[in-house]
PDB file of C-alpha atoms in Angstrom:
ATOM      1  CA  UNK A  28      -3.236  13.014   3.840  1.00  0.00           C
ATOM      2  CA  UNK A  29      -4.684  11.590   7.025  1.00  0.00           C
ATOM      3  CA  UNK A  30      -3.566   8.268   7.034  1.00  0.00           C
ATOM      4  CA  UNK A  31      -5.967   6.620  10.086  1.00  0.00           C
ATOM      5  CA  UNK A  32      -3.661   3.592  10.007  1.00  0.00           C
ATOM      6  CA  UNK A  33      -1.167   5.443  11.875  1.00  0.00           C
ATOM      7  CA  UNK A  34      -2.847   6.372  14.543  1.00  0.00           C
ATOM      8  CA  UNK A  35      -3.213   2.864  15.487  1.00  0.00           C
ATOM      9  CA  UNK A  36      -0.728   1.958  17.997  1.00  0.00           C
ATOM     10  CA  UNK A  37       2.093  -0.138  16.872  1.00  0.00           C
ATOM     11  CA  UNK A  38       1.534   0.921  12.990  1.00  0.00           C
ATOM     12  CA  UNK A  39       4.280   3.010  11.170  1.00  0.00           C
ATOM     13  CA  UNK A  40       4.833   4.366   7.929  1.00  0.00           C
ATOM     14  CA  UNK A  41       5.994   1.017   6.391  1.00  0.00           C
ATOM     15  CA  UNK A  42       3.450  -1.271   7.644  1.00  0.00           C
ATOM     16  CA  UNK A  43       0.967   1.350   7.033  1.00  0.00           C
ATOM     17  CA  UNK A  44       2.229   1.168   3.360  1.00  0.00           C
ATOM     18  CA  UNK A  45       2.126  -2.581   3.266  1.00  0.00           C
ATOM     19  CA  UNK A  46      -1.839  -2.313   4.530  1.00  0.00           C
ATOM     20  CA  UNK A  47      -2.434  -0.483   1.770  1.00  0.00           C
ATOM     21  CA  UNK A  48      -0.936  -2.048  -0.468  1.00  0.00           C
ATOM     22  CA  UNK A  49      -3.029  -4.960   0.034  1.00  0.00           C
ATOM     23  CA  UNK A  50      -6.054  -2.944   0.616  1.00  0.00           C
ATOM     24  CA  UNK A  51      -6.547  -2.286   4.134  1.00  0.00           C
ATOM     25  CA  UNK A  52      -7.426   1.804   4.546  1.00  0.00           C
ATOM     26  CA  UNK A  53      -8.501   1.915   7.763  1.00  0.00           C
ATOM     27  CA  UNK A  54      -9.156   0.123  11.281  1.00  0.00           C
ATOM     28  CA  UNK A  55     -12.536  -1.249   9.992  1.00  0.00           C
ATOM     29  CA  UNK A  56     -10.652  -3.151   7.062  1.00  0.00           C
ATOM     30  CA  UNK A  57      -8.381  -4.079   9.477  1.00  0.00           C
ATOM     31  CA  UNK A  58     -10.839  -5.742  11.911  1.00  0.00           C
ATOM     32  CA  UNK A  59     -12.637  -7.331   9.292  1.00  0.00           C
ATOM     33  CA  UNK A  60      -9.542  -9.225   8.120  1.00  0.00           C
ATOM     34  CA  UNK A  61      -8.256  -9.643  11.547  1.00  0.00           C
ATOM     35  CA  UNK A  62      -4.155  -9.984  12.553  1.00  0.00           C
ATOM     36  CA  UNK A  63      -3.858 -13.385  10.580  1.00  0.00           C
ATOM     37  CA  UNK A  64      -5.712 -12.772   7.554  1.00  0.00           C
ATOM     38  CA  UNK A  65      -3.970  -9.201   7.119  1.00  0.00           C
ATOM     39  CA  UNK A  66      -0.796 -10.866   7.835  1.00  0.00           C
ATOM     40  CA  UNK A  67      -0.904 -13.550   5.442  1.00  0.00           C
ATOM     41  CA  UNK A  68      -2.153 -10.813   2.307  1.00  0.00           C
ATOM     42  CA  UNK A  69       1.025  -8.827   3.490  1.00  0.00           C
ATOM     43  CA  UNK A  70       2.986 -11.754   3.033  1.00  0.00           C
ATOM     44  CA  UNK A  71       1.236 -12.463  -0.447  1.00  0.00           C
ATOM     45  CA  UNK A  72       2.056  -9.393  -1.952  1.00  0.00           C
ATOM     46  CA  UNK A  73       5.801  -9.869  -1.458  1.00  0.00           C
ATOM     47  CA  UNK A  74       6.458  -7.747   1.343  1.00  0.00           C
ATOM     48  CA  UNK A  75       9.075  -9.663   3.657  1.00  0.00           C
ATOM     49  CA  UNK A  76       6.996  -8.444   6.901  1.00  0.00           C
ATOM     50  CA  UNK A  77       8.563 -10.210  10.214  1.00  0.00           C
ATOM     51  CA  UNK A  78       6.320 -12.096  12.504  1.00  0.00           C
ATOM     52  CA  UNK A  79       6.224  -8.748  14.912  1.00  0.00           C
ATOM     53  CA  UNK A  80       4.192  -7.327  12.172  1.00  0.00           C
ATOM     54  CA  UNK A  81       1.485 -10.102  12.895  1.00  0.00           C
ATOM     55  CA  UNK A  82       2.079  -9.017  16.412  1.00  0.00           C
ATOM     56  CA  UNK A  83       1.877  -5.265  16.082  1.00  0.00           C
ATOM     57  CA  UNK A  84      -1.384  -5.383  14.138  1.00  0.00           C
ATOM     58  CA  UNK A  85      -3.041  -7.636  16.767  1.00  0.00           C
ATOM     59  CA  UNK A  86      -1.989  -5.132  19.356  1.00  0.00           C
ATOM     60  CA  UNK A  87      -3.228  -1.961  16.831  1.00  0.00           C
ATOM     61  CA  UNK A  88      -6.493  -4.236  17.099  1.00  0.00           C
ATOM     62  CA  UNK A  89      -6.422  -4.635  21.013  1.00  0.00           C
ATOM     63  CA  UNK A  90      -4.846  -0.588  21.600  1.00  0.00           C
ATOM     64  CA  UNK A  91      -1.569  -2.677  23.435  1.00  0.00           C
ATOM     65  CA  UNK A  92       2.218  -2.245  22.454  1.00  0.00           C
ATOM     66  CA  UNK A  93       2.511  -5.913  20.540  1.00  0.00           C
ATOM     67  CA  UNK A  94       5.136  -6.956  23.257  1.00  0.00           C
ATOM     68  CA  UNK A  95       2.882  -6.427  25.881  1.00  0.00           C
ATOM     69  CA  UNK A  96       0.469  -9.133  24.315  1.00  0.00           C
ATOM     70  CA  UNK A  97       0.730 -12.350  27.014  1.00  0.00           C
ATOM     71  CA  UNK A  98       3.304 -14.888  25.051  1.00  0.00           C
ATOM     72  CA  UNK A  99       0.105 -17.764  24.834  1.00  0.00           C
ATOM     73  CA  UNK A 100      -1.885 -15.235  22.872  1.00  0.00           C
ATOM     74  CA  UNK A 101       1.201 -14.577  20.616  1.00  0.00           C
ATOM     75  CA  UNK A 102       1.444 -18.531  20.569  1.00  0.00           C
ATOM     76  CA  UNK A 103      -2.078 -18.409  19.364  1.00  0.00           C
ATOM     77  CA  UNK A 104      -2.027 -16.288  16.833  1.00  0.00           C
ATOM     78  CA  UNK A 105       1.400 -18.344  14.987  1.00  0.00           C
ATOM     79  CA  UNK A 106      -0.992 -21.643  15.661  1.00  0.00           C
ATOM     80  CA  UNK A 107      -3.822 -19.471  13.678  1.00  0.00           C
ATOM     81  CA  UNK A 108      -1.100 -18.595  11.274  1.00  0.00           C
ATOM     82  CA  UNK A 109      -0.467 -22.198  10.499  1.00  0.00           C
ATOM     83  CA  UNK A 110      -4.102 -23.227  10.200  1.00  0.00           C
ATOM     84  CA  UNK A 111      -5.618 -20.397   8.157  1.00  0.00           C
ATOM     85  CA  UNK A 112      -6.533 -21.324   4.696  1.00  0.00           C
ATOM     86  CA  UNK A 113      -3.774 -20.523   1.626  1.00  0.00           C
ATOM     87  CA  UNK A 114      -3.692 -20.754  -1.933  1.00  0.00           C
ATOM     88  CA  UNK A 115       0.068 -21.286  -1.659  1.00  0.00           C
ATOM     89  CA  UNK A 116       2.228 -22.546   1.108  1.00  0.00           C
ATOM     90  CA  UNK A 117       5.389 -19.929   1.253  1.00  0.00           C
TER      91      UNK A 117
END
């Protein structure tokens, strides 16, 4: 199978696993739920994804290695983290 997931930089077999899991197939389902809101339905399902995964799929979204992204835009993203709307607070 030709998983297009990882071919994204940054994306392996688990978090490609995890996207899928939650319904994400390719990068178009991935830029239409952006970092955050693919984040937060990783977290939903259970999985116990790290905040690099939040990082790594931003950077899979920008083609950069996630520790390359500039530390305010990681700040950014945890400040969109805290604001983006939740059923449930975990």
């Amino acid at each position: 199978m030709n998983d297009e997931l990882l071919h994204l930089k940054n994306l392996g077999k688990t978090s490609a696993q995890w996207l899928h899991a939650v319904g994400i197939h390719n990068a178009s389902d991935l830029r239409r739920l952006g970092a955050v809101g693919a984040y937060r339905a990783v977290r939903a399902r259970g999985f116990r994804a790290s905040k690099v995964l939040l990082y790594a799929i931003e950077g899979a979204l920008l083609d950069v290695h996630w520790n390359d992204l500039p530390p305010g835009h990681k700040a950014a993203l945890l400040g969109e983290l805290e604001t983006f709307p939740t059923r449930n607070k975990s």
